[in-house]
GROMACS .gro file of C-alpha atoms in nm:
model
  260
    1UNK     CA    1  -0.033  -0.290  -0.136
    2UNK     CA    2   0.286  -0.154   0.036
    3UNK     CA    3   0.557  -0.414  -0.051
    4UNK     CA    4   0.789  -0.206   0.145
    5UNK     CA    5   0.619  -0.226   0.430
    6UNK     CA    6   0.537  -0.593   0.362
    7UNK     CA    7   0.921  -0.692   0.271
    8UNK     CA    8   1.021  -0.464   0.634
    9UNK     CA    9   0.755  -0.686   0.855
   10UNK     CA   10   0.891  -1.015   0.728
   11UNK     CA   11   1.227  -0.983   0.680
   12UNK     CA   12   1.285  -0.845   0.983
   13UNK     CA   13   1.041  -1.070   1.183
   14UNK     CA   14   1.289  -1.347   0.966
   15UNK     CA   15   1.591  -1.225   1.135
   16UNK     CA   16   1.390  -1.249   1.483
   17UNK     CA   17   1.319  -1.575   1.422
   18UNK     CA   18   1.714  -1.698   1.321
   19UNK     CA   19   1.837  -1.517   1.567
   20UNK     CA   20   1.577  -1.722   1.835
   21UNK     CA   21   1.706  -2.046   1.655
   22UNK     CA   22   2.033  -1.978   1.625
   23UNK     CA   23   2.050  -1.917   1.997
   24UNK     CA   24   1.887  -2.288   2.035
   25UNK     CA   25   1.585  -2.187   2.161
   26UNK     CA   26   1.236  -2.212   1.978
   27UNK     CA   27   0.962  -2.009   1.891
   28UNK     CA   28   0.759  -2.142   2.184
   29UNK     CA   29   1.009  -2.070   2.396
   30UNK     CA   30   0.892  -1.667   2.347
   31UNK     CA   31   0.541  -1.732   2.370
   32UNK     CA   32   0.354  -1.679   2.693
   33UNK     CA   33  -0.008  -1.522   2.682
   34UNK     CA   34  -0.025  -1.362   3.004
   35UNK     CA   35   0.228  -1.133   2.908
   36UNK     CA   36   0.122  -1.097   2.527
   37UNK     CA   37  -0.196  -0.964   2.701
   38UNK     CA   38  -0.003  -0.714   2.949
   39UNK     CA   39   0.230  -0.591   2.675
   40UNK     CA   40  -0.022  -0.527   2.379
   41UNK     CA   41  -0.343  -0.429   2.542
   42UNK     CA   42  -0.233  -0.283   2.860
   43UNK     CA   43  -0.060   0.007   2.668
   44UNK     CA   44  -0.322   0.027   2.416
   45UNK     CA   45  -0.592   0.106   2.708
   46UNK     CA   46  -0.344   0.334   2.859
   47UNK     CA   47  -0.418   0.536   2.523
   48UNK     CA   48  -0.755   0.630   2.627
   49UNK     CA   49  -0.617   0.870   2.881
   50UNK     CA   50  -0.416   1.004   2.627
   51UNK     CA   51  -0.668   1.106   2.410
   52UNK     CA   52  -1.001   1.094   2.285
   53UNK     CA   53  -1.155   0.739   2.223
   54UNK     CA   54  -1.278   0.792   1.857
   55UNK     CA   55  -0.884   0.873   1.790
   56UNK     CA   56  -0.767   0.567   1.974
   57UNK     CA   57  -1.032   0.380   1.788
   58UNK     CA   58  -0.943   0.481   1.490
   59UNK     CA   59  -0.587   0.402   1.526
   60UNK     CA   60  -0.635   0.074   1.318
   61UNK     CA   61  -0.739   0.215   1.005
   62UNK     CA   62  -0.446   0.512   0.998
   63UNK     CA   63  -0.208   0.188   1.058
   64UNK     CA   64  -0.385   0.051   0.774
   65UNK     CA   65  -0.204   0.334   0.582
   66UNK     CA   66   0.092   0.153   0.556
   67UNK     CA   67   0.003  -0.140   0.399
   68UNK     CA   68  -0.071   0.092   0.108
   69UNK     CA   69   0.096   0.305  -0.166
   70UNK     CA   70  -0.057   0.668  -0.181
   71UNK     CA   71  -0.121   0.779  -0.510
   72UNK     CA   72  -0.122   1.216  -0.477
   73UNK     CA   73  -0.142   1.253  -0.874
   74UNK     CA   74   0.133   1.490  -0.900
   75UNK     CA   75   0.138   1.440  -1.266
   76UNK     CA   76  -0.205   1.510  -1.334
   77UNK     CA   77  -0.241   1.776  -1.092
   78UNK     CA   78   0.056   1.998  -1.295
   79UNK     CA   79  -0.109   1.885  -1.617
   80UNK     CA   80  -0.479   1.985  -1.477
   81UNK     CA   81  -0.328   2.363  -1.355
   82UNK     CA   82  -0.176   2.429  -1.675
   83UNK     CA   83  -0.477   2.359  -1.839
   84UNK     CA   84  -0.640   2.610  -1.646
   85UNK     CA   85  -0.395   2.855  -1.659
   86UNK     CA   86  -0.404   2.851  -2.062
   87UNK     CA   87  -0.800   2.856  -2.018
   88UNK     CA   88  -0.776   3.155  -1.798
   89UNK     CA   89  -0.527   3.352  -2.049
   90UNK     CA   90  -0.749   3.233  -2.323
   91UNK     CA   91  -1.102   3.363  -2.171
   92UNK     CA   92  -1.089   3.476  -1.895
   93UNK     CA   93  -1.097   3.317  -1.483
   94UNK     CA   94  -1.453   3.306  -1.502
   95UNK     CA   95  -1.390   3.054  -1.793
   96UNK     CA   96  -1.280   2.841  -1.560
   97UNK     CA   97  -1.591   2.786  -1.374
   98UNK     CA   98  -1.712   2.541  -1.575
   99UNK     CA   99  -1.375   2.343  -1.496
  100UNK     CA  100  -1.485   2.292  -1.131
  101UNK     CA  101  -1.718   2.014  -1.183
  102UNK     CA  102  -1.450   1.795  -1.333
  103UNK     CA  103  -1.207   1.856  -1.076
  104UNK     CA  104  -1.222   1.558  -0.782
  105UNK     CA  105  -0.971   1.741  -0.603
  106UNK     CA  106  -1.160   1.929  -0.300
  107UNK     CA  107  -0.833   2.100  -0.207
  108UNK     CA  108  -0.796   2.237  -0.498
  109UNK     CA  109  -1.156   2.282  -0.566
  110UNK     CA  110  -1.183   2.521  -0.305
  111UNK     CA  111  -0.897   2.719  -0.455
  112UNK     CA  112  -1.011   2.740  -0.772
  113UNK     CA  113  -1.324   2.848  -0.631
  114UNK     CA  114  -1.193   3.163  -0.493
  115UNK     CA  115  -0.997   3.240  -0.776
  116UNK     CA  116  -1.347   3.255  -0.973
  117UNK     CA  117  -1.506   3.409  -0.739
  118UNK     CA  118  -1.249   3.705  -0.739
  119UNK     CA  119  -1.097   3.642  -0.388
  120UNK     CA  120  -0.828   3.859  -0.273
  121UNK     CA  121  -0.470   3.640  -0.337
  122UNK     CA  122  -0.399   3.701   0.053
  123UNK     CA  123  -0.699   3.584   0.159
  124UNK     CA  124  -0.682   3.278  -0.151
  125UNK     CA  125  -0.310   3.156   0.022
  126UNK     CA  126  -0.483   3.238   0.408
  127UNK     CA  127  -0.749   3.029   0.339
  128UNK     CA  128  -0.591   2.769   0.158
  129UNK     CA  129  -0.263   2.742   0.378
  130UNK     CA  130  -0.500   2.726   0.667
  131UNK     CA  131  -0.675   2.410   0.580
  132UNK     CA  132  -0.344   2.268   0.483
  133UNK     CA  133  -0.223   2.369   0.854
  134UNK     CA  134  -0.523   2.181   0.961
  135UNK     CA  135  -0.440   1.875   0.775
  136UNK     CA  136  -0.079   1.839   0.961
  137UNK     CA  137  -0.249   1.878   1.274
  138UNK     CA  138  -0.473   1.613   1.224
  139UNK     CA  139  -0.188   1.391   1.123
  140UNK     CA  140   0.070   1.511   1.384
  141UNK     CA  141  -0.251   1.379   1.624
  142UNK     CA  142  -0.305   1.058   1.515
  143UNK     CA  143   0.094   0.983   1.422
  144UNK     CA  144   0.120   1.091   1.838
  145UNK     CA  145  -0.094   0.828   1.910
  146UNK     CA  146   0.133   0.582   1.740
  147UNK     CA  147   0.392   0.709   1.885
  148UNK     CA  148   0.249   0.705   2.276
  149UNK     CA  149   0.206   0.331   2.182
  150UNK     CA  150   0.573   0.265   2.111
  151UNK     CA  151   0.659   0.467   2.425
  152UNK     CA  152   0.426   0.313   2.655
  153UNK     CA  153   0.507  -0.076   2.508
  154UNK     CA  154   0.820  -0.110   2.646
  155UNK     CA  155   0.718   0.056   2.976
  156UNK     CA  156   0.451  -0.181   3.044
  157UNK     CA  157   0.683  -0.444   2.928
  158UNK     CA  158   0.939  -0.363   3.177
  159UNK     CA  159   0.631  -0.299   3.399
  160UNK     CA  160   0.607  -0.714   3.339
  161UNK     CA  161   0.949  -0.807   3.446
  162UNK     CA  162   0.940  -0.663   3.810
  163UNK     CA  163   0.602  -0.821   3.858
  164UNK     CA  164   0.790  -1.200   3.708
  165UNK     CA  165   1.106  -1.090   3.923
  166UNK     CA  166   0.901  -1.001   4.220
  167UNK     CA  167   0.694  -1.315   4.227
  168UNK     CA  168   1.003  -1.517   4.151
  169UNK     CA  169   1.153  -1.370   4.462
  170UNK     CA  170   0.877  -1.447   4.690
  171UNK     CA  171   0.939  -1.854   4.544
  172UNK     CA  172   1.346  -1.891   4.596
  173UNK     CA  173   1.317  -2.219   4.790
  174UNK     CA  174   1.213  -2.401   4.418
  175UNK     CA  175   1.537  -2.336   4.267
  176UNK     CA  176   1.456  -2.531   3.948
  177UNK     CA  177   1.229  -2.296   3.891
  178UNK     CA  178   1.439  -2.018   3.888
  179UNK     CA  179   1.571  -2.041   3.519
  180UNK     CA  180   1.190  -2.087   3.362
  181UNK     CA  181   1.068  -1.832   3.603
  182UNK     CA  182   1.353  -1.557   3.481
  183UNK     CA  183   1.302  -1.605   3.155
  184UNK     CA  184   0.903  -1.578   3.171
  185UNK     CA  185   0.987  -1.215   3.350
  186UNK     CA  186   1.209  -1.107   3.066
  187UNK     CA  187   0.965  -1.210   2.818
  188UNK     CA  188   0.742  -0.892   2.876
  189UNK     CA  189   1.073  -0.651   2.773
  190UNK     CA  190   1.124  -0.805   2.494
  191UNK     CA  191   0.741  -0.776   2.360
  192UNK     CA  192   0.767  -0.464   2.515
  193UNK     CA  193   1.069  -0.390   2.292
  194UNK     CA  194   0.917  -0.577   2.006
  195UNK     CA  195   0.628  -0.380   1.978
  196UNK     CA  196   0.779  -0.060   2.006
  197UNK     CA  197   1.087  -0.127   1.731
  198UNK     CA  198   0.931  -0.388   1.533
  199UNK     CA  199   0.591  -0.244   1.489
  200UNK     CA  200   0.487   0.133   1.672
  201UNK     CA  201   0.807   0.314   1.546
  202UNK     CA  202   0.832   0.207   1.188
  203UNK     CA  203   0.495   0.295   1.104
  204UNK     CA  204   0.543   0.663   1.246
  205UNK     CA  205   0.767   0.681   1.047
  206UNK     CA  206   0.631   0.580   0.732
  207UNK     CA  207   0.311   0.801   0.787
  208UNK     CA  208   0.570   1.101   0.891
  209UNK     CA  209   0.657   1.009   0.565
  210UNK     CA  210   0.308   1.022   0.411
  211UNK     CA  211   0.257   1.307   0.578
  212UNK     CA  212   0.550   1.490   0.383
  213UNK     CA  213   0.471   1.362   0.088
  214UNK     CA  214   0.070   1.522   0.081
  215UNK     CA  215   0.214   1.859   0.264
  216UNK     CA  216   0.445   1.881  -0.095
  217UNK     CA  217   0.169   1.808  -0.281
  218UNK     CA  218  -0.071   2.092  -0.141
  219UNK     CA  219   0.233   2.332  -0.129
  220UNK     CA  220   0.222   2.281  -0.516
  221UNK     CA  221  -0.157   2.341  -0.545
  222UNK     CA  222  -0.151   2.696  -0.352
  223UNK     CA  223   0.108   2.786  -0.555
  224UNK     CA  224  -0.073   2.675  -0.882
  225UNK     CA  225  -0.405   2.846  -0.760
  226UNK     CA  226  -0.219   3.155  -0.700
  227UNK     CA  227  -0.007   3.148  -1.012
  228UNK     CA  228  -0.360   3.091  -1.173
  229UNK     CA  229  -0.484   3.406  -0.982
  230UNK     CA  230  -0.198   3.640  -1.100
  231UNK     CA  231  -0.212   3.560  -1.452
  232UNK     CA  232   0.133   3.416  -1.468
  233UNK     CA  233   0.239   3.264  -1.821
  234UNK     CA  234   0.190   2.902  -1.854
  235UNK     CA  235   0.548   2.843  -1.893
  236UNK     CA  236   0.622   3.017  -1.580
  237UNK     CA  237   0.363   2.830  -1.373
  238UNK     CA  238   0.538   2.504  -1.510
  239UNK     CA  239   0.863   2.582  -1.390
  240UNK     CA  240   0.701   2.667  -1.043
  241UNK     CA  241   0.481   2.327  -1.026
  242UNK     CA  242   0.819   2.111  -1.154
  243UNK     CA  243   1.041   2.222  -0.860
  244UNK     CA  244   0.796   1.994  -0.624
  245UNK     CA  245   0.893   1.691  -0.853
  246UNK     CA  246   1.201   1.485  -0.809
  247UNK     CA  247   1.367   1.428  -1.089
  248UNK     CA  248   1.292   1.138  -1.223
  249UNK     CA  249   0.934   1.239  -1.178
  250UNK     CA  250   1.054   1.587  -1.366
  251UNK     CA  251   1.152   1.474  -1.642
  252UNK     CA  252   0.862   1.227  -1.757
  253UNK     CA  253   0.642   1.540  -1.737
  254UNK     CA  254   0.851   1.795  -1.866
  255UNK     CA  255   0.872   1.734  -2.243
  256UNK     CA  256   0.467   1.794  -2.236
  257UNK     CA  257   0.428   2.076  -2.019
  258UNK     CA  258   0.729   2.317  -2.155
  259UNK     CA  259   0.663   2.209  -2.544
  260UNK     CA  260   0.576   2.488  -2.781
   0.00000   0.00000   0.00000
């Protein structure tokens, strides 16, 4: 579990909420289920034009994401390539066949693979840098349709309004219902708003963030595979794979990878 995320949603839905009191109003005040309906799945069938409906679908599960706390195993990745690296020096790169099996990295798998295999290093960091390329396009694609979301929200919400201010328009004789009837029309921009700030644009950012954060990670592998390839000392290949690590994150690794 995220608490980040979880300490962002409430807390700021908290401040929503005082700020609706402090104004004197109440939560059912904000509450009207025609517009809920327009605001939240109006844009999200607008989505389907944008692109393909197993994407949309599956928009759930990449929000999903950011209820949790990816785990990329930095640590153990550096430890794991140095491993290999003093293997490799030791017998040999086809020593380090045998080291496949245990590794549950497929990214690196494949690497490692080539490396065995006697792959050109171009065609190793081609390959490799391909599929990472492929990656960020598959994330850049479903972060877009995030992001279309938040766009089209506040649209639709304002969308809403003229329809409210319109059919309040057509009704001016009743004029006590002129106050209720304005406030129902502005209650579509500010779901529209709501979803968009509160809810679409936060978690775009967080996966933008996620997104980094696995991009680093696979930066490091291609150039431990490589390193592997060349036959780089150990100690050099550390000091390559620690300059991905903050350095906090540095430091608790450092002692064991460096010592004599």
């Amino acid at each position: 579990m995220n608490i980040a995320t979880i300490v962002g949603l409430f807390g700021s839905l908290g401040m929503v909420v005082f700020a609706i009191f402090m104004t004197g109003s109440t939560i059912l005040t904000f509450i009207d289920i025609p517009s809920i309906i327009l605001v939240v799945i109006c844009p999200f069938l607008m989505l389907f034009t944008f692109s393909s409906m197993r994407d949309v679908l599956g928009i759930f599960g990449i929000i999903n994401l950011t209820f949790k706390t990816p785990n990329f195993n930095e640590q153990g990745i550096i430890l794991k390539l140095m491993a290999m690296s003093e293997k490799a020096r030791r017998e040999g790169l086809l020593a380090l066949e045998e080291e496949l099996e245990d590794l549950d990295d497929e990214f690196m798998k494949k690497g490692m693979r080539l490396v065995v295999d006697g792959t050109d290093a171009e065609i190793i960091k081609t390959l490799m840098e391909n599929e990472l390329n492929q990656m960020q396009e598959r994330h850049i694609n479903k972060i877009g349709i995030i992001n279309m979301w938040g766009a089209l929200a506040p649209a639709v919400g304002m969308m809403g309004t003229v329809i409210g201010l319109i059919g309040m328009l057509r009704n001016l004789e009743d004029r006590a219902a002129l106050g209720p009837n304005m406030a129902i029309a502005l209650i579509t921009t500010f779901y529209g708003a709501l979803i968009a700030n509160y809810f679409m644009i936060p978690w775009s950012g967080k996966l933008k963030t996620y997104d980094a954060m696995e991009t680093k990670v696979r930066e490091m592998q291609i150039e431990g595979v490589l390193s592997i390839q060349a036959g780089d000392n150990p100690r050099i290949l550390a000091t390559k794979l620690l300059a991905y690590l903050d350095p906090q994150s540095r430091k608790a690794v450092e002692a064991e990878v460096l010592k004599d």
